[in-house]
Coordinates of N, CA and C in Angstrom, one line a residue:
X1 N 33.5 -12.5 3.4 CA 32.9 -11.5 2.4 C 32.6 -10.2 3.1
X2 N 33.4 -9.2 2.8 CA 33.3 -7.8 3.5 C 31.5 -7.3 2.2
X3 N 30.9 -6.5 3.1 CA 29.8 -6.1 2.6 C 29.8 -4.4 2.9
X4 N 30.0 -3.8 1.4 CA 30.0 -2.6 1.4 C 29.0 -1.5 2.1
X5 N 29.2 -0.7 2.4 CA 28.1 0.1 3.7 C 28.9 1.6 3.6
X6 N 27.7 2.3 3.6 CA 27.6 3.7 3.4 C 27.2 4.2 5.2
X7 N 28.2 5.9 5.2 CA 27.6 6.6 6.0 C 26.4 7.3 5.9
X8 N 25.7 7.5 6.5 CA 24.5 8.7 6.7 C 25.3 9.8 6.8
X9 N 24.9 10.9 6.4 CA 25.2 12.4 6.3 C 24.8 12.6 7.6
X10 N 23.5 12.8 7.8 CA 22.7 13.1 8.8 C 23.5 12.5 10.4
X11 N 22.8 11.4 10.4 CA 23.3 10.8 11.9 C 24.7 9.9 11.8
X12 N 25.4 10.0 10.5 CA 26.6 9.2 10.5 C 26.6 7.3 11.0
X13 N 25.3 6.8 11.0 CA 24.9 5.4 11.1 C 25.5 5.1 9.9
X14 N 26.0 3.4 10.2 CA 25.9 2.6 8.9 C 24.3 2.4 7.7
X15 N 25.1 2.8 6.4 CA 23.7 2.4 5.6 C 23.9 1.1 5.6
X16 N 22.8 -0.3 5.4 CA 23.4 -1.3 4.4 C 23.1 -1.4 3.2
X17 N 23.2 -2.4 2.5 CA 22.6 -2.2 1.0 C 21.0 -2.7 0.8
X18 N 20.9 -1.9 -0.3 CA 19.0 -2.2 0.0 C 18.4 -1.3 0.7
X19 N 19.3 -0.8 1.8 CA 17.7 0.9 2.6 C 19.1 1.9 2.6
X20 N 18.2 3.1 2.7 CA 18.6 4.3 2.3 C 18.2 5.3 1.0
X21 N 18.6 6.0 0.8 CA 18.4 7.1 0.1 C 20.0 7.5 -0.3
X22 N 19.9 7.8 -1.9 CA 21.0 8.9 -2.2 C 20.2 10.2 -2.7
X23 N 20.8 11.0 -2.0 CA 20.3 12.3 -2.3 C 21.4 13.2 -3.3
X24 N 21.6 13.8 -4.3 CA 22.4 14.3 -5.2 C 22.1 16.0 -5.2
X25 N 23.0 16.8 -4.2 CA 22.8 17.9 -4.5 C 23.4 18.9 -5.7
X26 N 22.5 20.1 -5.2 CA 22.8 21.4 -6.7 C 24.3 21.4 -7.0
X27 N 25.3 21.3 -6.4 CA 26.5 20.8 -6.6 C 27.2 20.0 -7.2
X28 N 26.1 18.9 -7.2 CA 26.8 17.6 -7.7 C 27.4 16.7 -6.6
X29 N 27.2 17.0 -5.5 CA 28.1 16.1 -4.4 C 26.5 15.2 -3.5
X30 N 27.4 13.6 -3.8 CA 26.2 12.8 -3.3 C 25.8 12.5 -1.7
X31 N 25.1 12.6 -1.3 CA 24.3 12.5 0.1 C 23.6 11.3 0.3
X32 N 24.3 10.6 1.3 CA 23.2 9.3 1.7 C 22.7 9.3 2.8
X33 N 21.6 8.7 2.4 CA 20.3 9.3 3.8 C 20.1 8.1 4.5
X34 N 20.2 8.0 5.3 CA 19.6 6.2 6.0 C 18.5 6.1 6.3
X35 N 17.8 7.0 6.9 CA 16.2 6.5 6.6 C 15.5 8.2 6.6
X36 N 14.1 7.8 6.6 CA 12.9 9.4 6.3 C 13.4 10.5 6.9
X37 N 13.5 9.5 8.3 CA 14.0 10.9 9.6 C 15.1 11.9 9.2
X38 N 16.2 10.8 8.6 CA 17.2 11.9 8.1 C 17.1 12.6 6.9
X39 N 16.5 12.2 5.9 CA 16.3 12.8 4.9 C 15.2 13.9 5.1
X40 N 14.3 14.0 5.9 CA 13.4 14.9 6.3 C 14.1 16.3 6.8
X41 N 14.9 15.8 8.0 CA 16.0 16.8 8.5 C 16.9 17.5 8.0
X42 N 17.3 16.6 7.0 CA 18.5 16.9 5.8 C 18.0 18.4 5.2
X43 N 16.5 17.7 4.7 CA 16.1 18.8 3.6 C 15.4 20.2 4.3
X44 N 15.2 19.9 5.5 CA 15.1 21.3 6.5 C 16.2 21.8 7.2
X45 N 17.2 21.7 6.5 CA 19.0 21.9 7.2 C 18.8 22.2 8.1
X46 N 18.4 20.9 9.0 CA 18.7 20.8 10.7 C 20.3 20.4 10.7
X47 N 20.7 21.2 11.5 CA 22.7 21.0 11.4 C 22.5 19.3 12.8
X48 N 22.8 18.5 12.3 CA 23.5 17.1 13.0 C 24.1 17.3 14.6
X49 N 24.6 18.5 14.8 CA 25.4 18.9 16.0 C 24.4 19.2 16.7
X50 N 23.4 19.6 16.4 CA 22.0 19.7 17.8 C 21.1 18.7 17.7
X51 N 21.4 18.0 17.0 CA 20.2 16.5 17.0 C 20.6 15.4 17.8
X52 N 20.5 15.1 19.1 CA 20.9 14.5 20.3 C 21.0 13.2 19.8
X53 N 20.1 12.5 18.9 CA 20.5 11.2 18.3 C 21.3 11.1 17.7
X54 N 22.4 11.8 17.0 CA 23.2 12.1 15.9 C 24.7 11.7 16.6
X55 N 25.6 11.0 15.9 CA 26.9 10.6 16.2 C 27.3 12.3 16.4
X56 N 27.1 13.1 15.5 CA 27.8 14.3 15.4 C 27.7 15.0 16.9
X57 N 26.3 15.1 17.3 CA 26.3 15.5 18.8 C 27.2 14.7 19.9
X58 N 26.9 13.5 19.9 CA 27.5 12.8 20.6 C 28.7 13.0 20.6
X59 N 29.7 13.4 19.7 CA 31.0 13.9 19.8 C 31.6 14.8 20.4
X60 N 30.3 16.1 20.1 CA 30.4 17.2 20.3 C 30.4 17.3 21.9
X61 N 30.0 16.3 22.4 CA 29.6 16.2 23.9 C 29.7 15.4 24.9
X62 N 31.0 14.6 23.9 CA 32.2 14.1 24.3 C 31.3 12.5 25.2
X63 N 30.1 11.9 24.7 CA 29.2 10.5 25.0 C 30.1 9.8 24.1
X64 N 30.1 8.0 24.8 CA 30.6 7.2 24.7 C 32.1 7.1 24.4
X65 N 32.8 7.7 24.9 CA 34.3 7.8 24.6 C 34.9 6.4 25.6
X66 N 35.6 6.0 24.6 CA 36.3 4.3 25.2 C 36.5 4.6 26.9
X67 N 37.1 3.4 27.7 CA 37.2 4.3 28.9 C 38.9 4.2 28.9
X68 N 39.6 4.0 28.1 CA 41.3 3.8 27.8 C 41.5 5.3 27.4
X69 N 40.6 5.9 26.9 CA 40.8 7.8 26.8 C 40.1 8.2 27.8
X70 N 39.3 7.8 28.8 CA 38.7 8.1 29.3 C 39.2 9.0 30.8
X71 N 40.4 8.5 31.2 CA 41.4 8.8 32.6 C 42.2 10.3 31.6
X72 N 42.0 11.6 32.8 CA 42.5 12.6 32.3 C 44.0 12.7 32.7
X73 N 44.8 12.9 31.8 CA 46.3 13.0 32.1 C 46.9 13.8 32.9
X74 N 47.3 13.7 34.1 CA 48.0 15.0 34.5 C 49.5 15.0 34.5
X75 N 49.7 15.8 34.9 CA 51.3 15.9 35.7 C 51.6 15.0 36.7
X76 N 52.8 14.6 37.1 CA 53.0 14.2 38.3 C 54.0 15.0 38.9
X77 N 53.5 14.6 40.0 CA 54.1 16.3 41.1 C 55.6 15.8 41.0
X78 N 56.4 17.2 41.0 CA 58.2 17.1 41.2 C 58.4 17.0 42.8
X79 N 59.0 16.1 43.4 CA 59.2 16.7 44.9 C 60.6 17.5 44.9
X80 N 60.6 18.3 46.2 CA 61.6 19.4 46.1 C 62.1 19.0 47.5
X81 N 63.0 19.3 47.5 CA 63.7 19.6 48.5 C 64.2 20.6 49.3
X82 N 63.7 20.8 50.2 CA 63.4 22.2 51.0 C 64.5 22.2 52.3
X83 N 65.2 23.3 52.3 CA 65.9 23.6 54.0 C 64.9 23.7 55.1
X84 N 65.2 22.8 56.0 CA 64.4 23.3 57.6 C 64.9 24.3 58.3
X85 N 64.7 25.1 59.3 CA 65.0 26.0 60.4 C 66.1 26.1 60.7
X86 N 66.1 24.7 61.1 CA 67.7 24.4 61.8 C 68.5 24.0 60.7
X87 N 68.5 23.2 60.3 CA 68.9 22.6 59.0 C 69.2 23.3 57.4
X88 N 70.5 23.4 57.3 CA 70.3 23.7 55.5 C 70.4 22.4 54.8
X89 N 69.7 22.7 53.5 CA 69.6 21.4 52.6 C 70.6 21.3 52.5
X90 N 72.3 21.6 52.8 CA 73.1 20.3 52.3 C 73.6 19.9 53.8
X91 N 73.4 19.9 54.9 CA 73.3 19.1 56.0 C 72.3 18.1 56.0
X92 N 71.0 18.5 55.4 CA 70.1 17.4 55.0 C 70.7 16.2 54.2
X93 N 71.1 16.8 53.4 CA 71.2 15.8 52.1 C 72.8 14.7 52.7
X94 N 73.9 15.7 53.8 CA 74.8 14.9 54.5 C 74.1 13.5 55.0
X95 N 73.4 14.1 56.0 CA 72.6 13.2 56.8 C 72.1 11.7 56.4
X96 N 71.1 11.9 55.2 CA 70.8 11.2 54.4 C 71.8 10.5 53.6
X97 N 72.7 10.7 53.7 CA 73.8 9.8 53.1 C 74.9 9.1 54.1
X98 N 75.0 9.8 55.1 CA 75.7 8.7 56.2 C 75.2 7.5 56.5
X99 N 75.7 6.6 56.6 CA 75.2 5.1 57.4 C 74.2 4.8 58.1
X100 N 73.2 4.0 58.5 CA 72.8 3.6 59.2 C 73.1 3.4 60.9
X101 N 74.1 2.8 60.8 CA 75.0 2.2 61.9 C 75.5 3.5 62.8
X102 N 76.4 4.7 61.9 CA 76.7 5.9 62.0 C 75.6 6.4 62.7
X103 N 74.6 6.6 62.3 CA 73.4 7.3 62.8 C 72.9 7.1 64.1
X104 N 73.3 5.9 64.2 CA 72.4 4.9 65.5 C 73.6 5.2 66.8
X105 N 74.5 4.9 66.0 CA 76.0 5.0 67.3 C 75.9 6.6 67.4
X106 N 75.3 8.2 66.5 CA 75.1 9.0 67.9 C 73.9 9.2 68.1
X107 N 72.8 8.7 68.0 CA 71.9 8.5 68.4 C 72.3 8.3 69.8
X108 N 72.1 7.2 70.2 CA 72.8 6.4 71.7 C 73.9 7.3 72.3
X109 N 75.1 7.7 71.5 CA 76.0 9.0 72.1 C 75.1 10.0 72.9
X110 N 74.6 10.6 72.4 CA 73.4 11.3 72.6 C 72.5 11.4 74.1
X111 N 71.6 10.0 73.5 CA 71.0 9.4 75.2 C 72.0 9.5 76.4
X112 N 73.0 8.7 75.9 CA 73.9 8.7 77.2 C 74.2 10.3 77.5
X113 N 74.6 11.0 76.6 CA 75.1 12.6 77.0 C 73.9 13.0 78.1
X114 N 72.7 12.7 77.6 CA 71.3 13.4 78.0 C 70.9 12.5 79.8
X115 N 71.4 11.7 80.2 CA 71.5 10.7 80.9 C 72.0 11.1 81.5
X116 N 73.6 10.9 81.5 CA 74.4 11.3 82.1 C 74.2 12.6 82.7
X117 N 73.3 13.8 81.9 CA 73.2 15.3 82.7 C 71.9 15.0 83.6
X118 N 70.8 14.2 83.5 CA 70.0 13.7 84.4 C 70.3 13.5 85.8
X119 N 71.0 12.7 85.3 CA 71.9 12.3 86.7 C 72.8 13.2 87.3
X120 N 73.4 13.7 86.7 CA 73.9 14.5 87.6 C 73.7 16.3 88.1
X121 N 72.3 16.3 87.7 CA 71.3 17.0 87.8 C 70.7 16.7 89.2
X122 N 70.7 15.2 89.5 CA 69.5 14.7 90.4 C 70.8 14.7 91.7
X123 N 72.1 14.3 91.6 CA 72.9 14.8 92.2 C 72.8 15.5 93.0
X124 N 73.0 16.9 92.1 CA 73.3 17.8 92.7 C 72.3 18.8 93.7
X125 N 71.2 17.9 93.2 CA 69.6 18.8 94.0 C 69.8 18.1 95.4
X126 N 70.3 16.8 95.6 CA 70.0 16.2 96.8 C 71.1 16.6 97.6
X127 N 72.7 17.0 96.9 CA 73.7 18.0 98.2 C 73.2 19.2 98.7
X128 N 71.7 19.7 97.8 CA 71.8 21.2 98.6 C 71.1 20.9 100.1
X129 N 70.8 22.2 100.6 CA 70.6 22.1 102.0 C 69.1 22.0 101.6
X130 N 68.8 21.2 103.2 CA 68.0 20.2 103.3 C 66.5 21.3 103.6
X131 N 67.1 22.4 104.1 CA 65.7 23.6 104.6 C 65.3 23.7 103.5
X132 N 65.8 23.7 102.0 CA 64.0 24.6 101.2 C 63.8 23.3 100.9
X133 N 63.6 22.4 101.1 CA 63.0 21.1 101.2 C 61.6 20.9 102.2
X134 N 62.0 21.4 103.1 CA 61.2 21.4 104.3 C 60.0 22.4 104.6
X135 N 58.7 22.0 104.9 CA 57.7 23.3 105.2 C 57.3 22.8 105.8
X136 N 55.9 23.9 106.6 CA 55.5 24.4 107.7 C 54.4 23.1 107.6
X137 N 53.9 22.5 108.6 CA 52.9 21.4 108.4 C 51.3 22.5 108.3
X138 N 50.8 22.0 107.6 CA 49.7 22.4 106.8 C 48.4 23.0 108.2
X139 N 47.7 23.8 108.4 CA 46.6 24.0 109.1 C 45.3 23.9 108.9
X140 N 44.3 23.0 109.2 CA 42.7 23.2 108.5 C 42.4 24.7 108.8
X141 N 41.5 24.8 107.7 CA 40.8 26.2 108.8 C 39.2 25.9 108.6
X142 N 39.0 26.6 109.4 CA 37.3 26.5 110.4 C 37.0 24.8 110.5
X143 N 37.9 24.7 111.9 CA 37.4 23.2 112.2 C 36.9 23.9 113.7
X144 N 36.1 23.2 114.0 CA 35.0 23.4 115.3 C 35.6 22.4 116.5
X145 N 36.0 23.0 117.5 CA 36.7 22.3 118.3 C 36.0 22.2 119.6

């Protein structure tokens, strides 16, 4: 059994049946009051939007909103694709599409290049001549003899 129920003008509460007030203004348009408080307010046209108990405020001031509206929506960020220094974006974009395996085999090409000039870096320091190698043995100074 659904049980019929009125709004309040005033604070927008359910009326039930049995309490309340209809108030019938100069117009002809009916007004339901749900209790003194509002009908007192009514008839001193306090406007509902500044009456802090009033659904109407509470709207206005955005109180008890579900919390499913409650998360603000934004954007989600675009990522872009930018050129580096060395790099233009379509060497980038090459890169990222070669193989795994590709990658690794000159990876390792690479080391070994860099290796291989180590070494024969270290070479070539130990054919030179052996004098700028060599210095003068070191002297204290102010020792008391």
């Amino acid at each position: 059994m659904v049980i019929a129920t009125e709004l309040c003008a005033m604070s927008e509460y359910r009326i039930w049946p049995g309490t309340g007030k209809l108030f019938i203004r100069r117009d002809g348009k009916p007004i339901f009051l749900g209790s003194s408080k509002a009908q007192s307010l009514t008839l001193q046209r306090k406007k509902p939007a500044k009456l802090v108990w009033t659904q109407a405020w509470r709207r206005l001031h955005k109180k008890g909103i579900t919390e499913t509206n409650l998360k603000k929506r934004r954007t989600r960020s675009t990522k872009v694709q930018r050129a580096v220094v060395g790099l233009s974006l379509d060497d980038i974009k090459k890169k990222a599409a070669q193989k795994p395996e590709f990658r690794s085999a000159q990876r390792e090409a690479a080391l070994k290049e860099v290796k291989q000039r180590k070494k024969d870096n270290k070479a070539s320091s130990k054919g030179k001549g052996t004098n700028s190698g060599v210095r003068a043995p070191k002297i204290p100074k102010n020792v008391k003899r």
